[in-house]
Short mmCIF file of C-alpha atoms in Angstrom, two decimals:
data_model
loop_
_atom_site.label_atom_id
_atom_site.label_comp_id
_atom_site.label_asym_id
_atom_site.label_seq_id
_atom_site.Cartn_x
_atom_site.Cartn_y
_atom_site.Cartn_z
CA MET A 1 -19.62 45.51 10.73
CA THR A 2 -17.06 44.37 13.66
CA ASP A 3 -14.14 42.47 11.72
CA PRO A 4 -13.91 39.01 12.97
CA GLN A 5 -10.42 38.11 11.62
CA PRO A 6 -8.19 37.43 14.84
CA ARG A 7 -5.65 39.88 15.32
CA ILE A 8 -2.88 41.55 17.74
CA ALA A 9 -2.23 44.87 18.14
CA CYS A 10 0.71 46.52 20.46
CA SER A 11 0.30 49.80 22.21
CA ASP A 12 1.99 51.65 25.22
CA THR A 13 0.17 52.39 28.18
CA PRO A 14 1.06 53.97 31.37
CA GLU A 15 1.75 50.52 32.91
CA GLY A 16 4.02 49.56 29.85
CA PRO A 17 3.55 48.05 26.66
CA CYS A 18 0.45 46.06 26.07
CA ALA A 19 -0.85 43.60 23.35
CA LEU A 20 -4.53 44.09 22.52
CA LEU A 21 -6.46 41.10 21.17
CA HIS A 22 -9.45 41.74 18.81
CA GLY A 23 -11.63 39.54 16.44
CA ARG A 24 -13.09 36.09 17.10
CA TRP A 25 -10.46 33.59 18.28
CA GLY A 26 -12.34 30.13 17.88
CA ALA A 27 -11.88 26.99 15.99
CA ALA A 28 -13.80 28.09 12.81
CA GLU A 29 -11.38 30.83 12.26
CA LEU A 30 -8.10 29.64 13.67
CA GLY A 31 -8.89 26.55 11.46
CA GLN A 32 -8.84 28.40 8.29
CA ARG A 33 -5.27 28.82 6.71
CA VAL A 34 -5.81 32.37 5.46
CA LEU A 35 -6.73 33.45 8.99
CA TRP A 36 -3.94 31.47 11.02
CA LEU A 37 -0.97 32.01 9.09
CA PRO A 38 -1.21 35.90 9.62
CA LEU A 39 -2.26 35.46 13.21
CA ALA A 40 0.83 32.93 13.77
CA GLU A 41 3.24 35.58 12.38
CA GLN A 42 1.72 38.34 14.66
CA LEU A 43 2.49 35.84 17.62
CA ALA A 44 5.81 35.39 16.54
CA LYS A 45 6.47 39.07 16.58
CA VAL A 46 4.84 39.48 20.04
CA PRO A 47 7.18 37.11 22.50
CA HIS A 48 5.98 36.67 26.02
CA GLN A 49 7.53 38.92 28.11
CA PRO A 50 7.04 39.56 31.88
CA ALA A 51 6.76 43.37 31.13
CA LEU A 52 3.98 42.85 28.42
CA GLY A 53 0.56 43.04 29.42
CA TRP A 54 -2.49 41.35 27.61
CA ASP A 55 -5.84 42.86 26.97
CA LEU A 56 -8.56 40.21 26.07
CA ARG A 57 -11.67 42.66 26.43
CA GLY A 58 -11.84 43.59 22.84
CA MET A 59 -12.30 40.14 21.66
CA LEU A 60 -15.36 39.11 20.10
CA TRP A 61 -15.27 35.49 20.81
CA LEU A 62 -13.06 32.94 22.80
CA ASP A 63 -13.24 29.12 22.73
CA HIS A 64 -10.95 26.14 23.75
CA VAL A 65 -9.07 26.71 20.73
CA GLY A 66 -8.17 30.14 21.17
CA ALA A 67 -7.43 29.92 25.03
CA GLN A 68 -5.06 26.84 24.08
CA VAL A 69 -3.05 29.03 21.69
CA LEU A 70 -2.97 31.82 24.12
CA TRP A 71 -1.86 29.35 26.91
CA ASN A 72 0.70 27.98 24.91
CA HIS A 73 2.26 31.19 23.65
CA TRP A 74 2.53 32.51 27.58
CA GLY A 75 4.54 29.71 28.28
CA ARG A 76 1.81 27.97 30.07
CA ALA A 77 1.81 30.51 33.01
CA TRP A 78 -0.17 33.49 33.61
CA PRO A 79 1.14 37.05 32.53
CA ALA A 80 1.56 39.47 35.28
CA ARG A 81 -0.81 42.15 33.81
CA LEU A 82 -3.77 40.67 32.04
CA TRP A 83 -7.22 42.25 31.45
CA LEU A 84 -10.20 39.88 30.74
CA SER A 85 -13.80 39.27 31.24
CA ASP A 86 -14.96 36.73 33.73
CA ALA A 87 -16.16 34.15 30.91
CA GLN A 88 -12.76 34.60 29.35
CA ARG A 89 -10.79 33.52 32.72
CA ASP A 90 -13.06 30.72 33.17
CA MET A 91 -11.95 29.53 29.85
CA LEU A 92 -8.49 30.04 30.21
CA GLU A 93 -8.36 28.52 33.64
CA ARG A 94 -9.92 25.69 32.38
CA VAL A 95 -7.55 25.12 29.68
CA ALA A 96 -4.77 25.93 32.13
CA ARG A 97 -6.33 22.89 34.51
CA TYR A 98 -6.27 20.17 31.78
CA THR A 99 -3.45 20.99 29.70
CA VAL A 100 -0.63 18.41 30.52
CA PRO A 101 2.91 18.69 29.60
CA ALA A 102 4.32 16.75 26.50
CA PRO A 103 5.99 13.59 27.43
CA ALA A 104 9.94 13.88 27.07
CA PRO A 105 11.08 12.01 23.83
CA GLU A 106 12.91 8.89 24.76
CA PRO A 107 16.73 9.06 24.42
CA TRP A 108 18.33 6.95 21.50
CA ARG A 109 19.77 3.93 22.84
CA LEU A 110 21.87 1.30 20.70
CA ALA A 111 20.42 -1.53 22.91
CA ASP A 112 16.62 -0.58 21.98
CA GLN A 113 17.62 -0.27 18.11
CA VAL A 114 19.03 -4.04 18.40
CA ASP A 115 16.25 -4.97 20.26
CA HIS A 116 13.90 -3.82 17.51
CA LEU A 117 15.80 -5.44 14.86
CA GLY A 118 15.94 -8.41 16.55
CA VAL A 119 12.16 -8.42 16.70
CA LEU A 120 11.90 -7.87 13.35
CA VAL A 121 14.24 -10.58 12.61
CA LEU A 122 12.45 -13.13 14.55
CA HIS A 123 9.01 -12.15 13.16
CA GLY A 124 10.29 -12.65 9.75
CA VAL A 125 11.72 -16.03 10.78
CA ASP A 126 8.16 -16.82 12.08
CA HIS A 127 6.64 -16.15 8.71
CA ALA A 128 9.58 -18.23 6.92
CA ARG A 129 8.82 -21.06 9.18
CA HIS A 130 5.09 -20.92 8.78
CA LEU A 131 5.46 -20.88 4.98
CA LEU A 132 8.02 -23.45 4.80
CA GLN A 133 5.55 -25.55 6.88
CA MET A 134 2.78 -24.89 4.22
CA VAL A 135 5.13 -25.85 1.51
CA GLY A 136 5.87 -29.41 3.35
CA GLN A 137 1.84 -29.72 3.91
CA MET A 138 1.33 -29.26 0.30
CA LEU A 139 3.75 -31.80 -1.01
CA LEU A 140 2.16 -34.42 1.58
CA ASP A 141 -1.24 -33.56 0.52
CA THR A 142 -0.10 -33.82 -3.38
CA GLY A 143 1.14 -37.33 -2.29
CA ARG A 144 -2.33 -37.83 -0.81
CA LEU A 145 -3.82 -36.57 -4.01
CA LEU A 146 -1.93 -38.72 -6.35
CA ARG A 147 -2.79 -41.94 -4.14
CA ALA A 148 -6.41 -41.13 -4.01
CA PRO A 149 -7.60 -38.91 -6.85
CA ARG A 150 -11.12 -39.61 -6.63
CA ARG A 151 -11.24 -37.95 -3.15
CA ALA A 152 -9.64 -34.63 -4.18
CA PRO A 153 -11.57 -31.52 -3.82
CA TRP A 154 -11.79 -31.28 -7.77
CA ARG A 155 -15.13 -29.05 -7.60
CA ASP A 156 -13.05 -26.67 -5.60
CA VAL A 157 -10.20 -26.86 -7.93
CA SER A 158 -12.52 -26.05 -10.99
CA GLY A 159 -14.09 -23.23 -9.39
CA HIS A 160 -10.81 -21.44 -8.31
CA LEU A 161 -9.87 -22.11 -12.07
CA TYR A 162 -12.83 -19.97 -13.10
CA ARG A 163 -12.53 -17.31 -10.83
CA MET A 164 -8.69 -16.71 -10.99
CA GLY A 165 -8.21 -17.70 -14.47
CA ALA A 166 -11.17 -17.21 -16.86
CA THR A 167 -12.51 -14.20 -14.94
CA ALA A 168 -8.99 -12.64 -15.04
CA LEU A 169 -8.67 -12.44 -18.98
CA PRO A 170 -10.61 -9.34 -19.81
CA ILE A 171 -8.26 -6.95 -17.37
CA THR A 172 -5.09 -8.91 -18.48
CA ALA A 173 -5.97 -8.50 -22.06
CA LEU A 174 -6.44 -4.72 -21.80
CA VAL A 175 -3.45 -4.20 -19.93
CA GLY A 176 -1.36 -6.51 -22.03
CA PHE A 177 -2.61 -4.78 -25.34
CA LEU A 178 -1.70 -1.05 -23.88
CA ILE A 179 1.78 -2.31 -22.75
CA GLY A 180 2.35 -3.56 -26.02
CA VAL A 181 1.24 -0.41 -27.93
CA VAL A 182 3.39 1.79 -25.62
CA LEU A 183 6.42 -0.48 -25.74
CA ALA A 184 6.41 -0.68 -29.76
CA TYR A 185 5.91 3.14 -29.78
CA LEU A 186 9.01 3.88 -27.53
CA THR A 187 10.90 1.55 -29.43
CA SER A 188 10.13 2.78 -32.75
CA LEU A 189 11.28 6.18 -31.87
CA GLN A 190 14.85 4.71 -31.23
CA LEU A 191 15.14 2.32 -34.00
CA ARG A 192 13.99 4.99 -36.45
CA GLN A 193 17.16 6.98 -36.06
CA PHE A 194 19.39 4.10 -36.96
CA GLY A 195 17.21 2.59 -40.00
CA ALA A 196 16.60 -0.60 -37.85
CA GLU A 197 12.80 -0.80 -37.85
CA THR A 198 12.61 -4.53 -38.47
CA PHE A 199 14.36 -5.14 -35.11
CA ILE A 200 11.26 -4.28 -33.38
CA VAL A 201 9.99 -7.75 -34.03
CA ASN A 202 13.17 -9.29 -32.13
CA ILE A 203 12.72 -6.46 -29.24
CA LEU A 204 8.84 -7.02 -28.81
CA GLY A 205 8.96 -10.74 -29.24
CA VAL A 206 11.86 -11.60 -26.70
CA SER A 207 10.62 -8.79 -23.94
CA LEU A 208 6.99 -9.76 -24.37
CA ILE A 209 7.22 -13.41 -24.47
CA ARG A 210 10.28 -14.16 -21.97
CA GLU A 211 9.68 -11.37 -19.48
CA LEU A 212 6.81 -8.67 -19.58
CA GLY A 213 4.08 -10.98 -20.31
CA PRO A 214 4.53 -13.63 -17.40
CA LEU A 215 5.54 -10.82 -14.99
CA LEU A 216 2.60 -8.58 -15.97
CA ALA A 217 0.10 -11.38 -15.73
CA ALA A 218 1.64 -12.50 -12.56
CA ILE A 219 1.48 -8.88 -11.02
CA LEU A 220 -2.16 -8.51 -11.99
CA VAL A 221 -2.92 -11.83 -10.64
CA ALA A 222 -1.49 -11.10 -7.45
CA GLY A 223 -3.41 -8.00 -6.90
CA ARG A 224 -6.56 -9.77 -7.99
CA SER A 225 -6.62 -13.34 -6.95
CA GLY A 226 -3.87 -13.08 -4.10
CA SER A 227 -5.90 -10.40 -2.32
CA ALA A 228 -8.98 -12.51 -2.70
CA ILE A 229 -7.44 -15.62 -1.20
CA THR A 230 -6.24 -13.65 1.64
CA ALA A 231 -9.55 -12.24 2.19
CA GLN A 232 -11.56 -15.35 1.78
CA ILE A 233 -9.57 -17.39 4.32
CA GLY A 234 -9.52 -14.15 6.70
CA VAL A 235 -13.21 -14.22 6.66
CA MET A 236 -13.28 -17.90 7.56
CA ARG A 237 -11.20 -16.82 10.51
CA VAL A 238 -13.44 -14.02 11.69
CA ASN A 239 -16.49 -16.20 11.49
CA GLU A 240 -14.63 -19.14 13.34
CA GLU A 241 -15.12 -21.52 10.23
CA LEU A 242 -11.27 -22.37 10.33
CA ASP A 243 -12.10 -23.53 14.01
CA ALA A 244 -15.08 -25.42 12.99
CA MET A 245 -13.17 -27.27 10.27
CA ARG A 246 -10.41 -28.31 12.69
CA VAL A 247 -12.98 -29.70 15.11
CA MET A 248 -14.44 -31.73 12.41
CA GLY A 249 -11.07 -33.01 11.28
CA ILE A 250 -10.85 -31.33 8.00
CA PRO A 251 -7.41 -30.25 7.25
CA HIS A 252 -6.69 -26.73 6.24
CA GLY A 253 -3.91 -27.73 3.94
CA PHE A 254 -5.93 -30.49 1.84
CA ARG A 255 -9.10 -28.39 1.36
CA LEU A 256 -8.00 -24.67 1.46
CA VAL A 257 -4.34 -24.59 0.33
CA LEU A 258 -3.83 -27.30 -2.14
CA PRO A 259 -7.02 -26.55 -4.17
CA ARG A 260 -5.97 -22.79 -4.72
CA ALA A 261 -2.26 -23.54 -5.36
CA LEU A 262 -3.25 -26.31 -7.85
CA ALA A 263 -5.67 -24.11 -9.63
CA LEU A 264 -3.38 -21.02 -9.94
CA ALA A 265 -0.58 -23.32 -10.85
CA LEU A 266 -2.61 -24.54 -13.70
CA ALA A 267 -4.28 -20.97 -14.75
CA MET A 268 -1.18 -18.90 -14.60
CA PRO A 269 0.56 -20.23 -17.76
CA LEU A 270 -2.62 -20.01 -19.82
CA VAL A 271 -3.15 -16.48 -18.33
CA SER A 272 0.35 -15.65 -19.31
CA VAL A 273 0.16 -16.78 -22.78
CA TRP A 274 -2.98 -14.94 -23.24
CA THR A 275 -1.58 -11.65 -21.83
CA THR A 276 1.41 -12.16 -24.05
CA LEU A 277 -0.53 -12.56 -27.04
CA CYS A 278 -2.50 -9.43 -26.56
CA ALA A 279 0.55 -7.29 -25.63
CA LEU A 280 1.81 -8.86 -29.13
CA ALA A 281 -1.14 -7.51 -30.99
CA GLY A 282 -1.03 -4.19 -29.21
CA GLY A 283 2.80 -4.04 -30.28
CA MET A 284 1.86 -5.28 -34.02
CA LEU A 285 -0.60 -2.67 -34.41
CA ALA A 286 1.49 0.04 -33.01
CA ALA A 287 4.49 -1.06 -35.37
CA ASP A 288 2.33 -1.17 -38.37
CA LEU A 289 1.19 2.66 -37.65
CA SER A 290 4.45 4.06 -36.67
CA LEU A 291 6.79 2.02 -38.83
CA GLY A 292 4.78 0.78 -41.69
CA ILE A 293 5.79 -3.07 -40.61
CA SER A 294 2.84 -5.35 -41.63
CA PRO A 295 1.45 -7.81 -39.46
CA ALA A 296 2.35 -10.31 -42.29
CA TYR A 297 5.87 -9.68 -41.71
CA PHE A 298 5.44 -9.54 -37.84
CA TYR A 299 4.00 -12.78 -38.08
CA HIS A 300 6.64 -14.49 -40.23
CA ALA A 301 9.47 -13.06 -38.51
CA LEU A 302 8.19 -13.59 -35.20
CA PRO A 303 9.16 -17.45 -34.75
CA ALA A 304 12.69 -16.74 -35.99
CA ALA A 305 13.33 -14.16 -33.64
CA VAL A 306 12.11 -15.69 -30.70
CA GLY A 307 13.59 -19.34 -29.78
CA PHE A 308 11.61 -22.03 -28.28
CA GLY A 309 13.51 -21.66 -25.04
CA ASN A 310 11.79 -18.33 -24.34
CA LEU A 311 8.44 -19.72 -24.29
CA THR A 312 9.47 -22.82 -22.20
CA LEU A 313 10.90 -20.65 -19.92
CA ALA A 314 8.13 -18.20 -19.60
CA LEU A 315 5.53 -21.19 -19.11
CA SER A 316 7.84 -22.56 -16.32
CA LYS A 317 8.00 -19.37 -14.48
CA SER A 318 4.17 -18.88 -14.68
CA VAL A 319 3.91 -21.79 -12.98
CA VAL A 320 6.28 -21.19 -10.05
CA PHE A 321 4.40 -17.49 -9.77
CA GLY A 322 1.11 -18.77 -9.59
CA THR A 323 2.23 -21.49 -6.79
CA LEU A 324 3.86 -18.91 -4.81
CA ILE A 325 0.93 -16.29 -5.23
CA ALA A 326 -1.52 -18.91 -3.79
CA LEU A 327 0.96 -20.14 -0.98
CA ILE A 328 1.59 -16.40 0.12
CA GLY A 329 -2.22 -15.62 -0.09
CA CYS A 330 -2.95 -18.71 2.17
CA HIS A 331 -0.30 -17.85 4.60
CA TRP A 332 -1.45 -14.24 5.15
CA GLY A 333 -4.96 -15.63 5.18
CA LEU A 334 -4.43 -18.40 7.79
CA ARG A 335 -2.45 -15.73 10.12
CA VAL A 336 -5.46 -13.39 10.13
CA LYS A 337 -6.81 -12.74 13.51
CA PRO A 338 -10.62 -12.68 14.33
CA ASN A 339 -10.96 -8.92 13.81
CA THR A 340 -11.62 -6.66 10.80
CA GLN A 341 -8.32 -4.82 10.98
CA SER A 342 -6.28 -7.79 10.80
CA LEU A 343 -8.24 -8.90 7.99
CA GLY A 344 -7.47 -5.49 6.10
CA GLU A 345 -3.56 -5.52 7.12
CA GLY A 346 -3.27 -9.31 5.95
CA THR A 347 -5.06 -8.59 2.61
CA THR A 348 -2.65 -5.41 1.88
CA ALA A 349 0.41 -7.31 3.27
CA SER A 350 -0.55 -10.39 0.96
CA VAL A 351 -0.78 -8.17 -2.16
CA VAL A 352 2.64 -6.43 -1.31
CA THR A 353 4.38 -9.74 -0.39
CA SER A 354 3.18 -11.59 -3.58
CA ILE A 355 4.19 -8.58 -5.85
CA THR A 356 7.48 -8.34 -4.37
CA VAL A 357 8.40 -12.24 -4.35
CA VAL A 358 7.08 -12.44 -7.97
CA ILE A 359 9.61 -9.52 -9.01
CA ILE A 360 12.38 -11.27 -6.99
CA VAL A 361 11.96 -14.71 -8.54
CA ASP A 362 11.90 -13.20 -11.95
CA ALA A 363 15.09 -11.63 -11.54
CA LEU A 364 16.63 -15.05 -10.25
CA PHE A 365 15.09 -16.76 -13.22
CA ALA A 366 16.71 -14.04 -15.64
CA VAL A 367 19.99 -14.37 -14.00
CA VAL A 368 20.13 -18.21 -13.72
CA PHE A 369 18.67 -18.96 -17.18
CA LYS A 370 20.48 -16.02 -19.03
CA ASN A 371 21.64 -18.19 -21.88
CA VAL A 372 18.31 -19.87 -22.53
CA GLY A 373 16.58 -19.04 -25.68
CA PHE A 374 19.40 -17.15 -27.25
#
């Protein structure tokens, strides 16, 4: 049976050295790594020279892919000595006719880089301006809500509370419980070396109640509810529902932004407390199994180890996190263009921006309120 592997054999002829090509030079063969790598090594050892002849008559198959490989190896010029069939010549001539030179890379210029940086800065300023306008409009809508509470969209608020708060409890409970278990086990390995096992209550209490509980809940809600907010408003943009609301005189801020911001501002503290309790339960279980610290001791030592200021700070952060997540989700949803690609890009940007802003704001809270609760 004829060997289909593409290969090159060099021989000396009365006319001079010649490269004999064998096997199948097609897309199916050259697309296989085990066949292409040996052939690439053979091509590297046979550089294109004017005195070198090429004999293609021993090839079993040649298609456009194999012809393109040969044409590029020849420097996109015909060899002086070439033996091939009529079909192979037609294939190579077609490849030579439609092969265009690659565009030259643009030279690096400082002015272009400065211009690109300026475009990015202006783009960021535009986003900041739109977000600031949304915050101002939300404050005005809040005043309108306080003046006429009966005309507020309470049904929308209650629906968002259920979807963003109640339905998020299972996943936040599972993740919080596992984080508590992991943190307790890692902490116990270090405390056991110094005989300070009882301090695991202080470490878990402060870290979970003050930082990890609100931050973990905010990250989960940002990935879950923040993307949903952007997708919902983005679909309304694609379906031209936002334009219809503007024509009917329905303000976007009062009916879209305010209910979501208010719902998340109310739901985030509750979800944060729920996540923290589940994390403490996981840490309590791991501490009992690894260090022998009973849940009763954990329960009685926790209030003395964690001050009330930590809980107040955690709840305050959660309100800010929830409001920011809702505003960022609405911001990217309102900026979606009426096409599916922009909808996907906006949803991705919303999640990334929400998580980044939550971490930055949490770091600012940690620096500004470093003396609270201790």
